[in-house]
Short mmCIF file of C-alpha atoms and ligand atoms in Angstrom, two decimals:
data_model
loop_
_atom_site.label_atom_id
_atom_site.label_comp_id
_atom_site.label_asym_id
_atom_site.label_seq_id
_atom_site.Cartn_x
_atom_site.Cartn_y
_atom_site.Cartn_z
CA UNK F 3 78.27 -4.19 -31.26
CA UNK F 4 78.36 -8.24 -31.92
CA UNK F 5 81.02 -9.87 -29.65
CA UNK F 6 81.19 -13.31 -28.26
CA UNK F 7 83.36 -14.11 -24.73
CA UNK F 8 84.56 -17.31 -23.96
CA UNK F 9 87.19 -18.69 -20.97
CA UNK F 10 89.70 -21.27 -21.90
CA UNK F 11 92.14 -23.26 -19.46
CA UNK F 12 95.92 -23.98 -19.19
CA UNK F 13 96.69 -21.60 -18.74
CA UNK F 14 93.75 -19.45 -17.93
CA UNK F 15 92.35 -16.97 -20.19
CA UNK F 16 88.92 -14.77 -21.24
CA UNK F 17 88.82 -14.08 -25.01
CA UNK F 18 87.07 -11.97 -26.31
CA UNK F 19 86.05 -11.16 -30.69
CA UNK F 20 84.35 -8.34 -31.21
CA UNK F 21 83.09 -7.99 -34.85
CA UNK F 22 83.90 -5.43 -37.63
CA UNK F 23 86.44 -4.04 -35.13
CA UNK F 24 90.03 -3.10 -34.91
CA UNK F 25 91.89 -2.19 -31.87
CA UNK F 26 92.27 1.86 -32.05
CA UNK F 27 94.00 2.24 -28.78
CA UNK F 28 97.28 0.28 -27.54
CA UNK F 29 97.56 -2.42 -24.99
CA UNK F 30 100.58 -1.85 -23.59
CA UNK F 31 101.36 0.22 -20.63
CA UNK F 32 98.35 -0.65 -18.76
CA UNK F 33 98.74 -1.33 -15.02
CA UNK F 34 97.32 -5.05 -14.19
CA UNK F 35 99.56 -4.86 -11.18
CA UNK F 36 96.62 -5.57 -8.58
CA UNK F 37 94.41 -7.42 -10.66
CA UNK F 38 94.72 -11.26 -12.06
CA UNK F 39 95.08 -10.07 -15.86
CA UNK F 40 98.64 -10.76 -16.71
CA UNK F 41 98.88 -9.57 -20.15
CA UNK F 42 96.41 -8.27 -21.98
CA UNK F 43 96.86 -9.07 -26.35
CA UNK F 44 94.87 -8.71 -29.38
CA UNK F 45 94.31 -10.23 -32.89
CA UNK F 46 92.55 -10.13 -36.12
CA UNK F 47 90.54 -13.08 -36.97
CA UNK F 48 88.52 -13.35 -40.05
CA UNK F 49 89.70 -10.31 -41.94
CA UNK F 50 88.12 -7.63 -40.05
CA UNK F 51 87.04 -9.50 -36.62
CA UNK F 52 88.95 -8.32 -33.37
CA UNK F 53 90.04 -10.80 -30.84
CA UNK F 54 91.39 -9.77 -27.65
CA UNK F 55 93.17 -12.03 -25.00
CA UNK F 56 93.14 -11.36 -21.20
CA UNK F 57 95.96 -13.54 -19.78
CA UNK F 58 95.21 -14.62 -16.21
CA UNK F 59 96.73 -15.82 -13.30
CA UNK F 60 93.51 -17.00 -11.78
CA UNK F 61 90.42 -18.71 -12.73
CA UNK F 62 87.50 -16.27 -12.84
CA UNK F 63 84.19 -15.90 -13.91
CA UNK F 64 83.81 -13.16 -16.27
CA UNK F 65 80.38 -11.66 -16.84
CA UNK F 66 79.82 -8.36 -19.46
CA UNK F 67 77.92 -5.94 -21.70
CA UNK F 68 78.06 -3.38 -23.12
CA UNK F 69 77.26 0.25 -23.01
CA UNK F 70 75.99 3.14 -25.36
CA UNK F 71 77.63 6.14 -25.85
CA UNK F 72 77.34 9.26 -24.02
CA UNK F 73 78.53 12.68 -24.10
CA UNK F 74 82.08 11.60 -22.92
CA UNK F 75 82.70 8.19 -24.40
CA UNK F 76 81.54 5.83 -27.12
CA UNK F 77 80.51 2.53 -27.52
CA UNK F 78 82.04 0.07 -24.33
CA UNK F 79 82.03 -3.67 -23.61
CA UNK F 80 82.40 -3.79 -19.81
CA UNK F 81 83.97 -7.30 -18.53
CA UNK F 82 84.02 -7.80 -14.98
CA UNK F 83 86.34 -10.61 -13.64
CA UNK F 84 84.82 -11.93 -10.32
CA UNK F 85 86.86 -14.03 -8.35
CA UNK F 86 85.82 -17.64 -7.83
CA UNK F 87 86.81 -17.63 -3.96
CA UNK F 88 85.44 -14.59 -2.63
CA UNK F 89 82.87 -11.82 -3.78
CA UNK F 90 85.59 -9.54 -4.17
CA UNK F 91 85.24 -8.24 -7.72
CA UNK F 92 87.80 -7.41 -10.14
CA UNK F 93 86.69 -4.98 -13.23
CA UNK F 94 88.42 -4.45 -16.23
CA UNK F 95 86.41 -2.65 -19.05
CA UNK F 96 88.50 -2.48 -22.60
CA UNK F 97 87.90 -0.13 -25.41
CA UNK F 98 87.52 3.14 -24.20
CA UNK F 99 88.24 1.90 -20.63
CA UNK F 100 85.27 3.71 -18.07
CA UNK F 101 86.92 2.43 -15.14
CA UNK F 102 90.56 1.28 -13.61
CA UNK F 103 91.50 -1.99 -13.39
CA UNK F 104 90.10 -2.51 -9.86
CA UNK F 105 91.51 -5.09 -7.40
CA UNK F 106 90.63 -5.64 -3.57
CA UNK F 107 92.56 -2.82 -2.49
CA UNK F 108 90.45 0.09 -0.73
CA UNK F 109 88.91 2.50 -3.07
CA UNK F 110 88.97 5.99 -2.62
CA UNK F 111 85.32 7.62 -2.21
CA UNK F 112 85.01 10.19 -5.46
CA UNK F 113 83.66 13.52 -4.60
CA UNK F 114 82.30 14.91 -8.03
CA UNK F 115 82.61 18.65 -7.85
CA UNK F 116 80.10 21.11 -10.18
CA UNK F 117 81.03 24.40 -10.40
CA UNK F 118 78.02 26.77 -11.37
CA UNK F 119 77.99 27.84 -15.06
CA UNK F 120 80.87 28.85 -16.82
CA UNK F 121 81.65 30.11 -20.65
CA UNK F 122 78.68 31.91 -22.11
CA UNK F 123 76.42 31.38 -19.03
CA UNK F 124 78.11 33.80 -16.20
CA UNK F 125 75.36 32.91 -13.43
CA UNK F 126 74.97 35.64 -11.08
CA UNK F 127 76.67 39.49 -11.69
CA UNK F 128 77.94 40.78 -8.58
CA UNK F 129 76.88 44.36 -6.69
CA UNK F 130 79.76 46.26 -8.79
CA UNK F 131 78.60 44.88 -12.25
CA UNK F 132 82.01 42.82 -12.52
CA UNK F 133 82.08 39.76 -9.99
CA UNK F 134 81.35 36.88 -11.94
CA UNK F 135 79.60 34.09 -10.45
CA UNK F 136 81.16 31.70 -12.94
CA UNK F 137 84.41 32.78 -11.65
CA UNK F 138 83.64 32.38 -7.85
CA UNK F 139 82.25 29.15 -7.93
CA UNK F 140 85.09 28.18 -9.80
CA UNK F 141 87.58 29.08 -8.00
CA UNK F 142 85.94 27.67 -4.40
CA UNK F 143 85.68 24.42 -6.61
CA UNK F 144 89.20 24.39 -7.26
CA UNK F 145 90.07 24.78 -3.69
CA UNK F 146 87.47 22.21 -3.20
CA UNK F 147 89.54 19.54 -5.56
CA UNK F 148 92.87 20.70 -3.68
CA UNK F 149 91.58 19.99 -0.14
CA UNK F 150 90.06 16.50 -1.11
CA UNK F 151 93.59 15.60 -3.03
CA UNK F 152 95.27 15.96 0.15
CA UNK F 153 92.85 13.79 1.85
CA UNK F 154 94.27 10.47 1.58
CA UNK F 155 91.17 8.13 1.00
CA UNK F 156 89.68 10.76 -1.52
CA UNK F 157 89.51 11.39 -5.20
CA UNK F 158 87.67 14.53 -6.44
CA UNK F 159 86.11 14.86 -10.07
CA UNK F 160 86.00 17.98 -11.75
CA UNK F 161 82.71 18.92 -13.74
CA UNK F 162 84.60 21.37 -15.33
CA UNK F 163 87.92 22.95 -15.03
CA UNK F 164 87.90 26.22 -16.88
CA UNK F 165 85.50 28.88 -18.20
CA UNK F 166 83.49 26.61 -20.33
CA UNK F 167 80.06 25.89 -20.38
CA UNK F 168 78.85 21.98 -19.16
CA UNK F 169 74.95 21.85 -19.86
CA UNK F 170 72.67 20.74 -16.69
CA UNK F 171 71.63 17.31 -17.65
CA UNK F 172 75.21 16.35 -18.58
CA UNK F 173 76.80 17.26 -15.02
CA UNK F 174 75.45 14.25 -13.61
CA UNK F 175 76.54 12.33 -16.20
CA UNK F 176 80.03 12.83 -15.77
CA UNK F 177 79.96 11.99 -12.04
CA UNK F 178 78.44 9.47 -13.13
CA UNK F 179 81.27 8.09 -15.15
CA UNK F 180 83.88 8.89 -12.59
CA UNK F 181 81.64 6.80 -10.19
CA UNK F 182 81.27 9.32 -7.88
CA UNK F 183 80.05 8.59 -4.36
CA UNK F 184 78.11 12.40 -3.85
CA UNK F 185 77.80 15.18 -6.05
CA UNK F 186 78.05 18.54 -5.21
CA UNK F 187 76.98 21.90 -7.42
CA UNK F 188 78.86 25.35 -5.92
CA UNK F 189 76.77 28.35 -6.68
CA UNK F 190 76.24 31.65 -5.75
CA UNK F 191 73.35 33.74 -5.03
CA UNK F 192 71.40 36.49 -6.55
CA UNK F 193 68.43 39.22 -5.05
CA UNK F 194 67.05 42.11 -5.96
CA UNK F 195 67.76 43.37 -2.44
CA UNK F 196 71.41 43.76 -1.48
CA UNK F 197 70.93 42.71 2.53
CA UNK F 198 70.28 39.09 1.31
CA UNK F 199 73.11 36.95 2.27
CA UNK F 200 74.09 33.45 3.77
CA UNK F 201 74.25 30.07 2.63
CA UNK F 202 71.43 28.09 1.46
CA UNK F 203 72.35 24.08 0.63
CA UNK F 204 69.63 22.26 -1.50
CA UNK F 205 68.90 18.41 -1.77
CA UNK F 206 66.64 16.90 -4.64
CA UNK F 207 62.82 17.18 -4.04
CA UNK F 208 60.19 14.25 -4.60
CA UNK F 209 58.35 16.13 -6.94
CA UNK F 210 61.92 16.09 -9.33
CA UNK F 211 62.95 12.66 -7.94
CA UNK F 212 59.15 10.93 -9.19
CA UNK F 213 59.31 12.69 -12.07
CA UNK F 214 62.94 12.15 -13.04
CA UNK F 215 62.01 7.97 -12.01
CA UNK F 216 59.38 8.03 -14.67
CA UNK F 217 61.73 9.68 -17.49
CA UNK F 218 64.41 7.23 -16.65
CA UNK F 219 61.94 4.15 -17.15
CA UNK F 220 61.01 5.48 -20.38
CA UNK F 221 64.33 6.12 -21.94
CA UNK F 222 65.82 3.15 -20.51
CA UNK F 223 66.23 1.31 -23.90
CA UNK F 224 68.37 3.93 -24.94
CA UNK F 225 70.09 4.95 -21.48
CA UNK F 226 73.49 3.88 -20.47
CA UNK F 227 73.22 4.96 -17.30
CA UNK F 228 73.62 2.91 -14.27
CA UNK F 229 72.77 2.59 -10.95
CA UNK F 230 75.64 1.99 -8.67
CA UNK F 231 75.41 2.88 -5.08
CA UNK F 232 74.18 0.46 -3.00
CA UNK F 233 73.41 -2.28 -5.32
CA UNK F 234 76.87 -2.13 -7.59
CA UNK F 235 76.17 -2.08 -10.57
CA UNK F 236 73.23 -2.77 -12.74
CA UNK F 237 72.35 -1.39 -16.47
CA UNK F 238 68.29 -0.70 -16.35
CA UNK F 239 68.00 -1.34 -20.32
CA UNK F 240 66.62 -4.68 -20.38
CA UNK F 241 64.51 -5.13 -17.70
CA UNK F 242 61.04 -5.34 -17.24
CA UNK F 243 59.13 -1.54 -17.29
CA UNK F 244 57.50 -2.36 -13.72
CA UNK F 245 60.97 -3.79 -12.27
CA UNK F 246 63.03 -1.07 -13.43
CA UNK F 247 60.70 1.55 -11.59
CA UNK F 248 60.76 0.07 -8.75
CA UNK F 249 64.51 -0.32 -8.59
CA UNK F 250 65.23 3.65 -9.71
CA UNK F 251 62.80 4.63 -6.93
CA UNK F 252 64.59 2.61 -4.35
CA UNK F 253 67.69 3.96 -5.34
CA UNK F 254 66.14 7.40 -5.74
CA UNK F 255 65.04 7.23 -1.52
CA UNK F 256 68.25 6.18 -0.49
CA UNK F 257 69.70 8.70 -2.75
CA UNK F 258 67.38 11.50 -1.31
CA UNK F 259 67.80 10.69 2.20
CA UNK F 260 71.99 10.67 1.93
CA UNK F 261 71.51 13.71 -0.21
CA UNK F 262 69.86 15.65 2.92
CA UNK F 263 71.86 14.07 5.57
CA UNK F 264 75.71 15.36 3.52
CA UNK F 265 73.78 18.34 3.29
CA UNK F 266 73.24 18.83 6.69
CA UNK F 267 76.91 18.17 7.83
CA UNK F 268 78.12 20.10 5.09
CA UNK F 269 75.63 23.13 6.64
CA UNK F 270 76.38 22.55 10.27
CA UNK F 271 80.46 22.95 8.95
CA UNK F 272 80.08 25.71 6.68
CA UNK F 273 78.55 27.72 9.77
CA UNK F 274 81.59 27.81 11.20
CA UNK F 275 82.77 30.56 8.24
CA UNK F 276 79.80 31.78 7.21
CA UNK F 277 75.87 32.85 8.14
CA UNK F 278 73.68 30.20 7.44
CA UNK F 279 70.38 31.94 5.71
CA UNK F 280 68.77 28.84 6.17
CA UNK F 281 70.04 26.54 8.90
CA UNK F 282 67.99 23.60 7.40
CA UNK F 283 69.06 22.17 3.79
CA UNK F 284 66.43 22.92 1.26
CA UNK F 285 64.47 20.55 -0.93
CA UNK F 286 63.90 21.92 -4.57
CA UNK F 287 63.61 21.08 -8.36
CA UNK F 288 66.80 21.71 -9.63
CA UNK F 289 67.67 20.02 -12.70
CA UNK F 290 71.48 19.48 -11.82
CA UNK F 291 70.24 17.68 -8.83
CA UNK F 292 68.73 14.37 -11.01
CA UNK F 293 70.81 11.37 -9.98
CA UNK F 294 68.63 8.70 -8.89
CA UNK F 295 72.00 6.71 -7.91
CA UNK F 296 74.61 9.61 -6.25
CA UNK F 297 73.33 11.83 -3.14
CA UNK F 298 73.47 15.26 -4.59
CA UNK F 299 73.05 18.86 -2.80
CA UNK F 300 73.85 22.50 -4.39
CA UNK F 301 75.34 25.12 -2.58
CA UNK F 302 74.31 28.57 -2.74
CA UNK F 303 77.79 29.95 -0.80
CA UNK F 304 76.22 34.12 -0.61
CA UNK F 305 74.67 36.48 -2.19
CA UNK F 306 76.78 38.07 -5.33
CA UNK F 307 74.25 40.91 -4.97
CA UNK F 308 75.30 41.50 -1.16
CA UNK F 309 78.45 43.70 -0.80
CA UNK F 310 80.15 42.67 1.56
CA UNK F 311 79.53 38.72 1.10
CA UNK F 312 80.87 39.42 -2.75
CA UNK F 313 83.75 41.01 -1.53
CA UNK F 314 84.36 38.03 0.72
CA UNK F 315 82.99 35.20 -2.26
CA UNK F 316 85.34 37.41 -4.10
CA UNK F 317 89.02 36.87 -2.01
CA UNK F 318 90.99 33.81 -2.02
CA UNK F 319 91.53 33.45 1.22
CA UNK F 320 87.42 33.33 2.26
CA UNK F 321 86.91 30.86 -0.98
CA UNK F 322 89.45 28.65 0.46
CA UNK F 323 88.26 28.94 3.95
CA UNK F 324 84.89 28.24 2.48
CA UNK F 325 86.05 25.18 0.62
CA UNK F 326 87.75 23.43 3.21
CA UNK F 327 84.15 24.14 5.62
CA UNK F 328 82.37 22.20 2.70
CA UNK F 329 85.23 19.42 2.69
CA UNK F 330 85.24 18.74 6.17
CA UNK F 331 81.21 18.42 6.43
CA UNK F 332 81.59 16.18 3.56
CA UNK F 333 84.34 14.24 5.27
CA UNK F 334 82.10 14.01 8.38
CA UNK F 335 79.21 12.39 6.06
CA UNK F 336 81.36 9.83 4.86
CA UNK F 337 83.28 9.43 8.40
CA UNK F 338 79.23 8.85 9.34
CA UNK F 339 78.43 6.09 7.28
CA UNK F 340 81.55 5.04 4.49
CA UNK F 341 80.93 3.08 1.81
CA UNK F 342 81.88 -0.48 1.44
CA UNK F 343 85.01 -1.07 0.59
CA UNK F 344 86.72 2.40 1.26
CA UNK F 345 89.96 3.01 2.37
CA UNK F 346 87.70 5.34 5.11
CA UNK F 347 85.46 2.14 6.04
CA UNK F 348 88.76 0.28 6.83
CA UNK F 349 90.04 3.01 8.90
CA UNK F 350 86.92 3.13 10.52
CA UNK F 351 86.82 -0.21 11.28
CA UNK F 352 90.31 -0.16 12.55
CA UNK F 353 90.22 3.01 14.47
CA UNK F 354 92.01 5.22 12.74
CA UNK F 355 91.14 8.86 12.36
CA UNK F 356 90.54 9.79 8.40
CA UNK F 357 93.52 12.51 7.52
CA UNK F 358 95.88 10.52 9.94
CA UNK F 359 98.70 9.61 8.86
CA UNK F 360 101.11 7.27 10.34
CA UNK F 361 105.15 7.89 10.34
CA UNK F 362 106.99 5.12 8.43
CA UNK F 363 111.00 4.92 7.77
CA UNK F 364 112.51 6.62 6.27
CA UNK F 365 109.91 9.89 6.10
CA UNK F 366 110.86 13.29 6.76
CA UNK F 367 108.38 16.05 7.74
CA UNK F 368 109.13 17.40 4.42
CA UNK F 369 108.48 14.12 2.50
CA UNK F 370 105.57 14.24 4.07
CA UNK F 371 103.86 17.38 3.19
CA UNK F 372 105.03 16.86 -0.20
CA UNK F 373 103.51 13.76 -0.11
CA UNK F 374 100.04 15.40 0.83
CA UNK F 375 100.33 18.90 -0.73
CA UNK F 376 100.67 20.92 2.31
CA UNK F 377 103.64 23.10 4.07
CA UNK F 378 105.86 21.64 6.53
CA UNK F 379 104.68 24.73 8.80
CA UNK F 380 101.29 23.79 8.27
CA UNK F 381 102.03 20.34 9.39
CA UNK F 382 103.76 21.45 12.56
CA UNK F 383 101.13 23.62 13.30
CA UNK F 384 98.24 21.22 13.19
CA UNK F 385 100.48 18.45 15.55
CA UNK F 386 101.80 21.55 17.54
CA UNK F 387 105.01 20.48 16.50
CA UNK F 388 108.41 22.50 18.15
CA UNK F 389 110.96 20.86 16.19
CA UNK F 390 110.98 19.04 12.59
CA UNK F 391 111.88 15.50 14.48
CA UNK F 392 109.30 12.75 14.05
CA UNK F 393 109.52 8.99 14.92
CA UNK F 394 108.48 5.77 13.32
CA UNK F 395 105.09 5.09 13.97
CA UNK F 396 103.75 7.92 15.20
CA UNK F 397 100.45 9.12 14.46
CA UNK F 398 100.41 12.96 12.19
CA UNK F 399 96.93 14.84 11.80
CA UNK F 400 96.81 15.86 8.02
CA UNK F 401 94.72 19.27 7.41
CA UNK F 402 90.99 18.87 7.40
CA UNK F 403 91.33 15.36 9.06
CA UNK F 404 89.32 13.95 11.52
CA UNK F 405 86.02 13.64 12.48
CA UNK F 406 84.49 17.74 12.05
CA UNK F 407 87.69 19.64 13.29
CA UNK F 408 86.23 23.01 13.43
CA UNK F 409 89.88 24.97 13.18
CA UNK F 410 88.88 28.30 11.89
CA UNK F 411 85.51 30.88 12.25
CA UNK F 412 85.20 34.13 10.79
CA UNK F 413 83.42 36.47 13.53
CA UNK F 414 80.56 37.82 12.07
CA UNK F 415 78.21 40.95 13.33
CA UNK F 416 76.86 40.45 16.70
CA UNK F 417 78.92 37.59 17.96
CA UNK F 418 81.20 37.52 21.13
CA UNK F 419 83.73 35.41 22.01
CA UNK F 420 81.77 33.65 24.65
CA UNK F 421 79.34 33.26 21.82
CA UNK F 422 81.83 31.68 19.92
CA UNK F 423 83.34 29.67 22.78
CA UNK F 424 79.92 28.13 23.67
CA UNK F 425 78.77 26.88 20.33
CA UNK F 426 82.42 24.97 19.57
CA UNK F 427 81.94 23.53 22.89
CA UNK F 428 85.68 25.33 23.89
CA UNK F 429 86.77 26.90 27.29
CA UNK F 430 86.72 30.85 26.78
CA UNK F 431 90.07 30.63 28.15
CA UNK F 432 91.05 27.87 25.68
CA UNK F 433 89.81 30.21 22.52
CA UNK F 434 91.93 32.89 23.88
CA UNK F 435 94.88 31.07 24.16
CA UNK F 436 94.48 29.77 21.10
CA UNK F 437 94.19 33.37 19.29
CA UNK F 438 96.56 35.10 21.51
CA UNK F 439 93.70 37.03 22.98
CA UNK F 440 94.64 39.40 25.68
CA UNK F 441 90.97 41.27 26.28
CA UNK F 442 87.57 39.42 24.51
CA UNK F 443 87.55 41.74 21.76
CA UNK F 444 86.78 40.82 18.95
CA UNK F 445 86.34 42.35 15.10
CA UNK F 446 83.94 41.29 12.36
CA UNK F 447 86.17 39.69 9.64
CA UNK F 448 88.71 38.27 11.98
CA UNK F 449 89.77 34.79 11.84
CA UNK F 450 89.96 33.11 15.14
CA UNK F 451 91.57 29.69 15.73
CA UNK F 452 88.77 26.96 17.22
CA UNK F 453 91.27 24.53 19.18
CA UNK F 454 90.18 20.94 18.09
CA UNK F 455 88.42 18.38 20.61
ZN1 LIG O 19 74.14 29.77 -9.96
#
């Protein structure tokens, strides 16, 4: 793609002609609300050149390139506005836009989610020769999506949404795209023995991660990809062999090192609902896990091959219970250390607690949960709430908010209550009250309520 970008004055503007183009998409109805494009036009200059016009409101100083096309889009000129007065950036990318018009406002952090397999490839077959794997980790995946989209401060990516089939090296990619801050793959287990069970998470090994570096380097003249993360943006065609190592490998440590500490706080909160077969995450070779520039860990949520866990894997009620452990370990990681610029980061900063939300007029309970995809009983619940009033201003826990809120833990074999009360660091009294609990017995299976610190 030939193009040439220019600025002009009086009133501000960045025009763009692109050659041997035409405009395939429309401009109008885009959204510049919280950006300085005004208007956004196009032309046709010399017969079959394409001009496009970004009307401003500002002066600002517009850098680009462009990008090749992968298994999602095709061929993209990026333009990124920066403002003169601050470092705040604002991005606008046109034809085939791979990002929103971005403004100052506080970004949400993107979870990509990966369900296991899918189409053709069923993954594991369960004990009885009919539980899918595909189908498990699709459906925890889902409940996955639906617990970070009432997470205000959250946006979660789908790898895929149905029983198709997304190859390996592509999974990444699309994260990729929907600038994902971590990556997780949801599997489930298989072994030839059927008393294997527990979870086992996974980070990216060195042995991949070098590897995977020197593969990058060499197809960088061809690659589109980028590394965001910690340095923003930067495309690796173009630079020197030696310099473009060096930067993947930096971005492959940090990338390693977030990848085992998520998958630690996603471990320590899945224990709450399930055994933990390993209670440290694992490092391994596993092609899905190749992102030099998003932290990425794969769960293994049980053993398929295990009756009793595939019954569980199997019910909606343990997926979801399952899916909000993994959300609320992930929420902890990011509660740990947020990225720049997130809506999380700001309410860190200003000490508020993520999955708060704060009463303004003219809200109703009901408005409310409808607002965050819950029940109004649910939202009672969680604020022990008698009545439906609430007043202006004050402060509503959202479910799965918070820093770790262990709120539910299935009782497995061999665990008491005291157990149970020690290791959430709750009075034994308090747990029973909490489950209306007249003696300390407990069954295996049971659900008990962990009141929250
Ligand atoms: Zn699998």
């Amino acid at each position: 793609m030939s193009y040439n970008l220019f600025t002009l004055e009086d009133p501000y503007r960045v025009v763009i002609d692109i050659e041997n183009s035409e405009l395939g998409d429309e401009l109008s109805g885009l959204d510049f609300s919280a950006s300085p494009i005004e208007r956004m036009r196009s032309g046709v200059r010399n017969g079959d050149d394409l001009r496009i016009v970004l009307d401003l409101n500002t002066e600002t100083n517009p850098t680009s390139f462009t990008l090749a096309p992968n298994s999602e889009l095709g061929n993209r000129l990026v333009v990124d506005l920066y403002n003169l007065d601050s470092a705040v950036k604002d991005s606008a990318s046109i034809i085939n836009p791979i990002r929103s018009v971005q403004s100052d406002e506080r970004r949400n952090i993107v979870v990509a989610i990966s369900a296991g397999h899918g189409g053709e490839d069923p993954g594991s077959i369960g004990y009885d020769g009919w539980i899918k794997e595909k189908n498990v980790t699709l459906a925890i995946s889902r409940y996955l999506r639906d617990y970070f989209n009432s997470i205000p401060g959250y946006t979660p990516v789908m790898i895929r949404d149905g029983d198709y089939y997304v190859e390996l090296q592509k999974r990444p990619q699309i994260a990729r795209d929907g600038r994902a801050d971590l990556f997780v793959a949801i599997h489930a287990d298989w072994y030839r023995s059927s008393s294997a069970n527990g979870v086992t998470i996974y980070a990216l090994s060195g042995d991949r991660a070098d590897r995977e570096n020197a593969r990058r380097v060499a197809e960088k003249e061809n690659s589109s990809d980028l590394l965001g993360g910690v340095g923003g943006d930067l495309a690796i065609g173009g630079l020197d062999d030696d310099v473009a190592l060096t930067l993947v490998s930096l971005q492959m440590a940090w990338s390693m090192e977030q990848s085992l500490i998520a998958g630690t706080r996603v471990l320590e909160s899945m224990g709450s609902v399930s055994r933990l077969r390993r209670d440290k995450v694992q490092q391994a070779s596993l092609q899905v896990l190749n992102s030099p520039d998003i932290p990425s860990i794969l769960i293994e949520t049980g053993y398929l091959t295990n009756p009793n866990e595939a019954q569980r894997l199997n019910s909606s009620g343990f997926q979801r219970n399952m899916a909000n452990s993994i959300g609320r370990g992930v929420m902890q990681f990011f509660y740990d250390s947020p990225p720049e610029g997130t809506l999380i980061a700001w309410q860190k900063e200003n000490g508020i607690t993520p999955g708060s939300y704060t009463v303004k007029s003219g809200d109703s309970l009901s408005i409310i949960a409808q607002r965050f995809g819950v029940t109004v009983n649910e939202l009672k619940s969680l604020n022990n709430l008698s009545s439906n009033t609430i007043r202006i201003g004050q402060v509503l826990t959202l479910p799965g908010g918070g820093p770790l809120q262990v709120s539910e833990h299935t009782i497995q074999r061999g665990e008491t209550l005291s157990e149970i009360a020690v290791r959430y660091s709750v009075s034994l009294a308090g747990l029973r009250a909490a489950n209306n609990l007249s003696s300390d017995r407990i069954l295996v299976g049971q659900v008990l309520k962990i009141p929250t610190i």
